[in-house]
Short mmCIF file of C-alpha atoms in Angstrom, two decimals:
data_model
loop_
_atom_site.label_atom_id
_atom_site.label_comp_id
_atom_site.label_asym_id
_atom_site.label_seq_id
_atom_site.Cartn_x
_atom_site.Cartn_y
_atom_site.Cartn_z
CA MET A 1 -24.99 -8.52 -22.27
CA ARG A 2 -24.97 -12.19 -23.04
CA ALA A 3 -22.28 -14.19 -24.91
CA GLY A 4 -23.14 -17.56 -26.29
CA GLY A 5 -20.01 -18.58 -28.39
CA GLY A 6 -21.45 -20.77 -31.23
CA LEU A 7 -23.54 -23.05 -29.29
CA PRO A 8 -26.71 -24.33 -31.06
CA GLY A 9 -29.41 -21.75 -30.87
CA ARG A 10 -27.14 -19.04 -29.71
CA ARG A 11 -25.49 -16.39 -31.30
CA PRO A 12 -21.64 -16.28 -31.84
CA ALA A 13 -19.32 -14.45 -29.55
CA ARG A 14 -20.13 -10.45 -29.44
CA VAL A 15 -17.32 -8.27 -30.64
CA ILE A 16 -17.44 -5.04 -28.31
CA ILE A 17 -15.49 -2.13 -29.55
CA LEU A 18 -13.66 -0.08 -26.86
CA THR A 19 -12.56 3.28 -27.54
CA ASP A 20 -9.21 3.97 -25.84
CA LEU A 21 -10.22 2.74 -22.48
CA PRO A 22 -7.46 2.01 -19.85
CA ALA A 23 -6.14 -1.58 -19.68
CA ALA A 24 -7.36 -1.81 -16.13
CA ALA A 25 -11.02 -1.07 -17.13
CA ILE A 26 -10.94 -3.43 -20.18
CA THR A 27 -9.46 -6.32 -17.93
CA VAL A 28 -12.32 -6.01 -15.40
CA LEU A 29 -14.99 -6.09 -18.19
CA ALA A 30 -13.05 -8.94 -20.05
CA ARG A 31 -13.18 -10.88 -16.93
CA LEU A 32 -16.74 -10.44 -16.36
CA ALA A 33 -17.69 -11.11 -20.03
CA LEU A 34 -15.81 -14.20 -19.91
CA VAL A 35 -17.57 -15.41 -16.78
CA ILE A 36 -20.84 -14.84 -18.82
CA SER A 37 -19.70 -16.83 -21.63
CA THR A 38 -18.62 -19.62 -19.15
CA LEU A 39 -21.93 -19.74 -17.27
CA ALA A 40 -23.86 -19.95 -20.61
CA THR A 41 -21.81 -23.12 -21.76
CA GLY A 42 -22.70 -24.56 -18.22
CA GLY A 43 -18.82 -24.97 -17.46
CA ARG A 44 -16.95 -23.83 -14.46
CA PRO A 45 -13.41 -22.38 -14.26
CA GLY A 46 -10.36 -24.54 -14.27
CA PRO A 47 -7.12 -25.22 -15.80
CA HIS A 48 -8.29 -28.21 -18.01
CA ARG A 49 -11.31 -26.52 -19.63
CA ARG A 50 -11.24 -24.18 -22.66
CA ARG A 51 -13.66 -21.60 -22.13
CA ARG A 52 -15.26 -19.43 -24.94
CA ARG A 53 -14.28 -15.94 -24.74
CA VAL A 54 -15.69 -12.49 -25.73
CA ARG A 55 -13.60 -10.46 -27.72
CA PHE A 56 -12.54 -6.86 -26.98
CA GLU A 57 -10.99 -4.57 -29.34
CA LYS A 58 -10.23 -0.87 -29.95
CA GLY A 59 -11.79 1.24 -32.41
CA THR A 60 -13.03 4.52 -33.18
CA SER A 61 -16.73 3.73 -31.92
CA SER A 62 -17.89 2.51 -28.87
CA LEU A 63 -20.51 -0.18 -28.29
CA LEU A 64 -19.77 -0.69 -24.64
CA HIS A 65 -22.54 -2.03 -22.60
CA LYS A 66 -23.11 -2.67 -18.87
CA THR A 67 -21.80 -6.14 -18.11
CA VAL A 68 -23.96 -8.50 -16.04
CA PHE A 69 -22.96 -11.86 -14.10
CA SER A 70 -26.03 -13.27 -12.94
CA SER A 71 -27.01 -16.62 -11.24
CA ARG A 72 -30.04 -16.64 -13.51
CA ASP A 73 -27.40 -17.67 -16.43
CA LEU A 74 -26.54 -20.92 -14.50
CA PRO A 75 -27.81 -24.16 -15.75
CA SER A 76 -31.52 -24.67 -14.67
CA ASP A 77 -30.93 -28.35 -13.74
CA LEU A 78 -28.64 -27.51 -10.73
CA SER A 79 -29.82 -27.66 -7.24
CA ASP A 80 -29.61 -24.49 -5.25
CA LYS A 81 -26.59 -25.49 -3.44
CA ALA A 82 -24.86 -26.60 -6.72
CA ARG A 83 -25.91 -23.42 -8.18
CA PHE A 84 -24.10 -21.34 -5.37
CA ALA A 85 -21.00 -23.28 -5.60
CA ARG A 86 -20.73 -22.89 -9.34
CA TRP A 87 -21.59 -19.22 -9.08
CA HIS A 88 -18.86 -18.78 -6.13
CA ASP A 89 -16.07 -20.88 -8.01
CA ILE A 90 -16.42 -18.60 -11.14
CA HIS A 91 -16.69 -15.41 -9.02
CA VAL A 92 -13.44 -16.36 -7.24
CA ALA A 93 -11.67 -17.20 -10.21
CA GLU A 94 -12.69 -14.50 -12.40
CA VAL A 95 -13.92 -11.54 -10.46
CA TRP A 96 -11.77 -11.39 -7.10
CA SER A 97 -11.28 -13.88 -4.24
CA VAL A 98 -13.99 -13.59 -1.45
CA GLU A 99 -15.56 -16.18 0.67
CA TYR A 100 -19.36 -15.80 0.49
CA SER A 101 -22.08 -17.40 2.22
CA VAL A 102 -25.81 -17.09 1.35
CA SER A 103 -29.11 -16.70 3.22
CA ASP A 104 -30.38 -20.20 4.62
CA LYS A 105 -33.91 -18.85 4.18
CA LEU A 106 -34.32 -17.88 0.65
CA PRO A 107 -33.37 -19.49 -2.61
CA PHE A 108 -29.85 -18.52 -3.90
CA GLU A 109 -29.93 -15.33 -6.23
CA ALA A 110 -26.98 -13.15 -7.12
CA ASP A 111 -26.31 -10.35 -9.80
CA ILE A 112 -23.32 -8.30 -10.34
CA GLU A 113 -23.37 -5.41 -12.87
CA ALA A 114 -20.28 -3.37 -13.87
CA THR A 115 -19.70 -0.25 -15.91
CA ALA A 116 -16.40 1.15 -16.58
CA VAL A 117 -15.51 4.81 -16.46
CA GLY A 118 -12.06 5.22 -17.38
CA SER A 119 -10.00 3.25 -14.86
CA LEU A 120 -12.97 3.07 -12.53
CA VAL A 121 -15.76 0.65 -12.42
CA LEU A 122 -19.22 1.38 -11.18
CA GLY A 123 -20.65 -1.86 -9.77
CA GLN A 124 -23.69 -3.21 -8.01
CA MET A 125 -24.41 -6.65 -6.20
CA ALA A 126 -27.80 -7.78 -5.31
CA GLY A 127 -29.23 -11.15 -3.97
CA THR A 128 -29.25 -13.28 -1.14
CA ILE A 129 -25.60 -13.19 -0.58
CA LYS A 130 -25.49 -12.73 3.23
CA GLN A 131 -21.85 -12.83 4.33
CA ALA A 132 -18.41 -11.89 2.70
CA ASN A 133 -14.96 -12.72 4.05
CA ARG A 134 -11.71 -11.68 2.38
CA GLN A 135 -8.68 -12.80 4.23
CA ALA A 136 -4.74 -12.67 3.84
CA GLY A 137 -5.12 -15.95 1.78
CA ASN A 138 -7.77 -14.31 -0.65
CA ILE A 139 -5.53 -11.25 -1.17
CA ALA A 140 -2.64 -13.19 -1.98
CA ASP A 141 -4.73 -15.28 -4.40
CA ASP A 142 -5.63 -12.40 -6.65
CA GLY A 143 -3.30 -9.61 -5.74
CA ARG A 144 -6.18 -7.00 -6.12
CA ASP A 145 -5.52 -3.95 -3.93
CA GLY A 146 -7.94 -1.40 -5.04
CA TYR A 147 -10.56 0.72 -3.23
CA LEU A 148 -14.40 0.08 -2.89
CA LEU A 149 -16.89 2.82 -1.64
CA LEU A 150 -19.57 0.66 -0.67
CA VAL A 151 -23.17 2.30 -0.64
CA ASN A 152 -25.96 0.29 0.89
CA ARG A 153 -29.18 0.43 -1.13
CA GLY A 154 -30.92 -2.36 0.70
CA ASP A 155 -33.37 -2.28 3.68
CA THR A 156 -30.94 -3.95 6.23
CA ALA A 157 -27.70 -2.96 7.78
CA LEU A 158 -24.33 -4.09 6.38
CA ALA A 159 -21.98 -4.54 9.15
CA GLY A 160 -18.35 -5.26 8.69
CA THR A 161 -14.73 -5.13 10.14
CA GLN A 162 -11.61 -3.83 8.54
CA VAL A 163 -8.23 -2.47 10.07
CA GLY A 164 -9.59 -3.09 13.35
CA ARG A 165 -12.51 -1.05 12.89
CA ASP A 166 -16.28 -2.21 13.20
CA TYR A 167 -18.82 -0.39 11.02
CA SER A 168 -22.42 -0.70 10.30
CA VAL A 169 -23.79 0.76 7.09
CA GLY A 170 -27.51 1.34 7.27
CA PRO A 171 -29.76 2.12 4.26
CA GLY A 172 -28.28 4.81 2.00
CA GLN A 173 -25.24 4.94 4.15
CA ALA A 174 -21.74 4.09 2.86
CA ALA A 175 -18.22 3.18 4.08
CA LEU A 176 -14.89 3.20 2.11
CA VAL A 177 -12.99 -0.38 2.08
CA SER A 178 -9.65 -1.73 0.60
CA ALA A 179 -9.29 -4.95 -1.38
CA ALA A 180 -5.70 -4.87 0.24
CA GLU A 181 -6.88 -5.39 3.67
CA PRO A 182 -8.75 -8.35 5.33
CA LEU A 183 -12.52 -7.58 5.31
CA LYS A 184 -15.55 -9.26 6.85
CA MET A 185 -19.21 -8.05 6.04
CA ILE A 186 -22.57 -9.59 6.94
CA GLY A 187 -26.13 -8.30 5.97
CA GLY A 188 -29.67 -9.49 5.92
CA ASP A 189 -31.18 -12.35 3.93
CA ARG A 190 -31.62 -10.10 0.91
CA ASN A 191 -29.04 -7.36 0.11
CA ILE A 192 -28.29 -4.87 -2.57
CA TRP A 193 -25.44 -2.34 -2.55
CA THR A 194 -23.23 -0.52 -5.12
CA ASN A 195 -19.49 -0.26 -5.42
CA VAL A 196 -17.25 2.58 -6.92
CA VAL A 197 -13.99 0.74 -7.58
CA ILE A 198 -11.11 2.88 -7.83
CA PRO A 199 -7.44 1.67 -8.58
CA ARG A 200 -5.27 2.05 -5.30
CA ASP A 201 -2.66 3.96 -7.36
CA VAL A 202 -5.49 6.73 -8.37
CA LEU A 203 -7.03 7.17 -4.82
CA ALA A 204 -3.69 6.87 -2.82
CA THR A 205 -2.02 9.42 -5.15
CA THR A 206 -4.64 11.97 -5.02
CA PHE A 207 -5.46 11.54 -1.19
CA LYS A 208 -2.11 10.96 0.76
CA HIS A 209 -3.97 9.58 3.84
CA ILE A 210 -6.77 7.82 2.32
CA ASP A 211 -6.11 4.63 4.41
CA ASP A 212 -7.03 6.52 7.66
CA LYS A 213 -10.63 6.84 6.16
CA LEU A 214 -11.21 2.84 5.79
CA ALA A 215 -14.32 1.51 7.57
CA PHE A 216 -15.87 4.75 8.68
CA ARG A 217 -19.67 5.21 8.14
CA ILE A 218 -20.67 7.79 5.76
CA ASP A 219 -24.20 9.06 6.60
CA ALA A 220 -26.90 9.23 3.99
CA GLU A 221 -27.29 12.93 4.58
CA ASN A 222 -23.67 13.54 3.62
CA GLU A 223 -24.02 15.97 0.60
CA ALA A 224 -21.09 14.83 -1.35
CA LEU A 225 -22.17 11.10 -1.02
CA GLY A 226 -25.80 12.19 -2.42
CA LEU A 227 -24.33 14.00 -5.17
CA LEU A 228 -22.14 10.80 -5.99
CA THR A 229 -24.72 8.49 -5.81
CA ARG A 230 -26.91 10.51 -8.34
CA TYR A 231 -24.14 11.03 -10.53
CA CYS A 232 -23.08 7.49 -10.91
CA ARG A 233 -26.85 6.54 -11.60
CA VAL A 234 -26.67 9.12 -14.57
CA LEU A 235 -23.68 7.42 -16.00
CA GLU A 236 -24.91 3.92 -15.65
CA ALA A 237 -28.27 4.83 -17.33
CA GLY A 238 -26.81 6.98 -20.08
CA PRO A 239 -25.01 5.94 -23.23
CA PRO A 240 -21.35 5.06 -23.09
CA LEU A 241 -18.71 7.77 -22.99
CA VAL A 242 -16.55 8.09 -25.98
CA SER A 243 -14.42 11.41 -25.68
CA PRO A 244 -11.06 10.69 -23.78
CA ASP A 245 -11.47 14.23 -22.48
CA LEU A 246 -14.81 13.60 -21.03
CA ILE A 247 -13.84 10.17 -19.58
CA ALA A 248 -11.03 11.85 -17.85
CA HIS A 249 -13.16 14.67 -16.52
CA VAL A 250 -15.88 12.27 -15.26
CA SER A 251 -13.29 10.06 -13.58
CA GLU A 252 -11.70 12.89 -11.83
CA THR A 253 -15.13 14.17 -10.58
CA ILE A 254 -16.05 10.74 -9.12
CA VAL A 255 -12.54 10.51 -7.34
CA ASP A 256 -13.00 14.26 -6.10
CA LEU A 257 -16.65 13.21 -4.73
CA VAL A 258 -15.24 10.15 -3.14
CA GLY A 259 -12.65 12.46 -1.36
CA LEU A 260 -15.30 14.65 -0.11
CA ALA A 261 -17.67 12.14 0.97
CA THR A 262 -14.94 10.14 3.02
CA GLY A 263 -13.42 13.39 4.43
CA ALA A 264 -10.10 12.67 2.86
CA LYS A 265 -10.59 15.98 0.89
CA GLY A 266 -11.07 19.48 2.45
CA GLU A 267 -9.96 21.49 5.60
CA ALA A 268 -10.63 18.63 7.94
CA ALA A 269 -8.51 16.30 6.02
CA GLU A 270 -5.53 18.64 6.11
CA LEU A 271 -5.90 19.13 10.05
CA ALA A 272 -6.12 15.31 10.53
CA GLY A 273 -2.89 14.54 9.09
CA SER A 274 -1.50 11.02 9.75
CA ARG A 275 -3.25 10.69 13.09
CA GLY A 276 -6.21 8.53 11.75
CA LEU A 277 -3.92 5.65 10.43
CA ARG A 278 -2.01 5.47 13.72
CA ALA A 279 -5.28 5.25 15.60
CA ALA A 280 -6.47 2.50 13.23
CA ARG A 281 -3.42 0.54 13.88
CA LEU A 282 -3.78 1.07 17.64
CA GLN A 283 -7.38 -0.35 17.24
CA ALA A 284 -6.08 -3.33 15.25
CA VAL A 285 -3.54 -4.29 17.80
CA LEU A 286 -6.08 -3.94 20.73
CA ALA A 287 -8.49 -6.20 18.77
CA LYS A 288 -5.70 -8.64 18.12
CA ILE A 289 -5.11 -8.72 21.96
CA ARG A 290 -8.97 -9.25 22.42
CA ASP A 291 -9.14 -11.91 20.17
CA GLY A 292 -6.20 -13.80 21.32
CA PHE A 293 -5.70 -13.29 25.21
CA THR A 294 -6.70 -16.72 26.19
CA ASP A 295 -3.63 -18.06 24.15
CA PRO A 296 -0.84 -18.43 26.61
CA GLY A 297 1.55 -17.91 23.81
CA ILE A 298 0.21 -14.27 22.88
CA SER A 299 3.01 -11.59 22.92
CA ALA A 300 3.96 -8.35 21.37
CA ARG A 301 6.06 -10.29 18.68
CA THR A 302 3.10 -12.46 17.62
CA VAL A 303 0.60 -9.47 17.38
CA ALA A 304 3.47 -7.39 15.52
CA ARG A 305 4.03 -10.23 13.12
CA ASP A 306 0.28 -10.86 12.44
CA LEU A 307 -0.20 -7.04 11.78
CA GLY A 308 2.99 -6.46 9.78
CA LEU A 309 4.12 -4.02 12.34
CA SER A 310 7.62 -3.72 14.27
CA ILE A 311 7.51 -4.97 18.05
CA ARG A 312 8.72 -1.18 19.05
CA TYR A 313 5.88 0.31 17.23
CA VAL A 314 3.23 -2.07 19.13
CA HIS A 315 4.64 -1.01 22.28
CA GLU A 316 4.68 2.76 21.18
CA LEU A 317 1.09 2.61 20.23
CA LEU A 318 0.00 0.90 23.62
CA GLU A 319 1.87 3.65 25.60
CA GLU A 320 -1.01 5.79 24.28
CA THR A 321 -3.59 3.78 26.18
CA GLY A 322 -1.48 4.22 29.55
CA PHE A 323 -1.18 0.52 29.82
CA SER A 324 1.49 -1.86 28.62
CA PHE A 325 1.03 -5.21 26.32
CA ALA A 326 1.24 -7.39 29.38
CA GLU A 327 -1.28 -5.17 31.42
CA HIS A 328 -3.98 -5.24 28.58
CA VAL A 329 -3.46 -9.15 28.48
CA LEU A 330 -3.72 -9.45 32.33
CA GLU A 331 -6.76 -7.35 32.73
CA LEU A 332 -8.62 -9.31 29.99
CA ARG A 333 -7.84 -12.70 31.56
CA LEU A 334 -8.78 -11.54 34.93
CA GLN A 335 -12.12 -10.20 33.81
CA LYS A 336 -12.80 -13.34 32.08
CA THR A 337 -12.05 -15.60 35.09
CA ARG A 338 -14.02 -13.30 37.28
CA GLN A 339 -16.93 -13.62 34.87
CA ILE A 340 -16.97 -17.35 34.63
CA LEU A 341 -16.34 -17.82 38.36
CA SER A 342 -19.56 -15.64 39.37
CA ASP A 343 -21.57 -17.68 36.88
CA ARG A 344 -23.50 -20.52 38.44
CA ILE A 345 -23.33 -22.27 34.95
CA TYR A 346 -19.76 -23.14 35.47
CA ASP A 347 -20.09 -24.04 39.19
CA THR A 348 -18.95 -27.73 38.17
CA MET A 349 -15.82 -26.51 36.61
CA LEU A 350 -12.57 -26.40 39.04
CA VAL A 351 -10.90 -23.23 39.51
CA SER A 352 -7.94 -24.27 37.93
CA GLU A 353 -9.75 -25.26 34.63
CA ILE A 354 -11.16 -21.88 34.50
CA VAL A 355 -7.66 -20.04 34.96
CA TYR A 356 -5.95 -22.26 32.53
CA SER A 357 -8.55 -21.85 29.90
CA SER A 358 -8.44 -17.86 30.06
CA GLY A 359 -4.91 -18.09 29.18
CA PHE A 360 -2.93 -18.02 32.59
CA SER A 361 0.02 -20.65 32.83
CA SER A 362 0.47 -20.24 36.71
CA LEU A 363 -2.18 -20.82 39.28
CA SER A 364 -0.25 -19.16 42.05
CA TYR A 365 0.44 -16.03 39.75
CA PHE A 366 -3.44 -15.85 38.99
CA ASN A 367 -4.17 -15.90 42.77
CA ARG A 368 -1.96 -13.06 43.48
CA ALA A 369 -3.07 -11.08 40.57
CA PHE A 370 -6.66 -11.66 41.22
CA ARG A 371 -6.52 -10.56 44.88
CA HIS A 372 -4.37 -7.57 43.95
CA ARG A 373 -6.86 -6.47 41.23
CA PHE A 374 -10.25 -7.18 42.95
CA GLY A 375 -9.41 -7.35 46.66
CA CYS A 376 -10.77 -10.83 47.36
CA THR A 377 -9.94 -14.49 46.59
CA PRO A 378 -11.03 -16.20 43.40
CA ARG A 379 -12.91 -18.80 45.54
CA SER A 380 -14.95 -15.90 47.36
CA VAL A 381 -16.73 -14.81 44.08
CA ARG A 382 -18.19 -18.30 43.60
#
């Protein structure tokens, strides 16, 4: 779909008639249509620019088409770097806030497709986008909190991190992620993946413990995933749905298949209860400790604050590991100093420099802890 908006040689803005679609789906498509009209005019989002709009109306018939946001619609006179910057600015302003980076080996290309099914959106991203990073600031910027079932349709793995879990999704595999949680993902030089975007209130209401299923890999052989993928392709290739009853049925079917594919629905889900979320939070705490143990100021308080948990809950989670917060930090610092001391590359570094760079604030305390842990002095390992 392409919208011009009265430019010389272009058709006027297309009027798209929607049949009783939920406001959430209309908003998604309206944003993407606005992006396309912005690209076509050579503009970029900003408070001082009046943008041409594609008009959406409700009516008795449906002319709803797949919406495409493509880098091919960018002005051809832009450099590759400028094309990506323009595309990225518009994406952040109108779709959702994510920091992308692209392949340094291939020219920039990016295509996004979106098809609304009730309040759900079936989407696809293809091109040379190599890395995506959505942090707390991005989440605060756009307030989006829905779920995305990411299905890898490319030839290389998509690796990512969310809620303290690392995942790697190979060709044909999938993972459920949330727009409400910080997310990192990296792939190859050219990637293609599809998303089933489901509002938080829809999925979280249907499956009470759906957050337990975030960032777990779903194998390509998963029967429900295979059926869901084929079902979505039929919907995307077919004519728009008109009947409200049919739209509701299709939406419920997609949500049910997502529940079965992720394990949020069925006997296993009933047995799991809330244990998965607790385990995910424990992993998030451990990850924070691993990432920050060299900081002398790290504490259960700072970790709890960063993860939005209580200090008491952080200590309760760590009790399950058999080690306290302080013991986890001490072990990581001791292992780091031992590794550096035994590496000849660092022979010129003073022991004190190594100790302080590993997070210790007292040399005498380090010496005692090192001898107690490894049964020898630090200098004996050099």
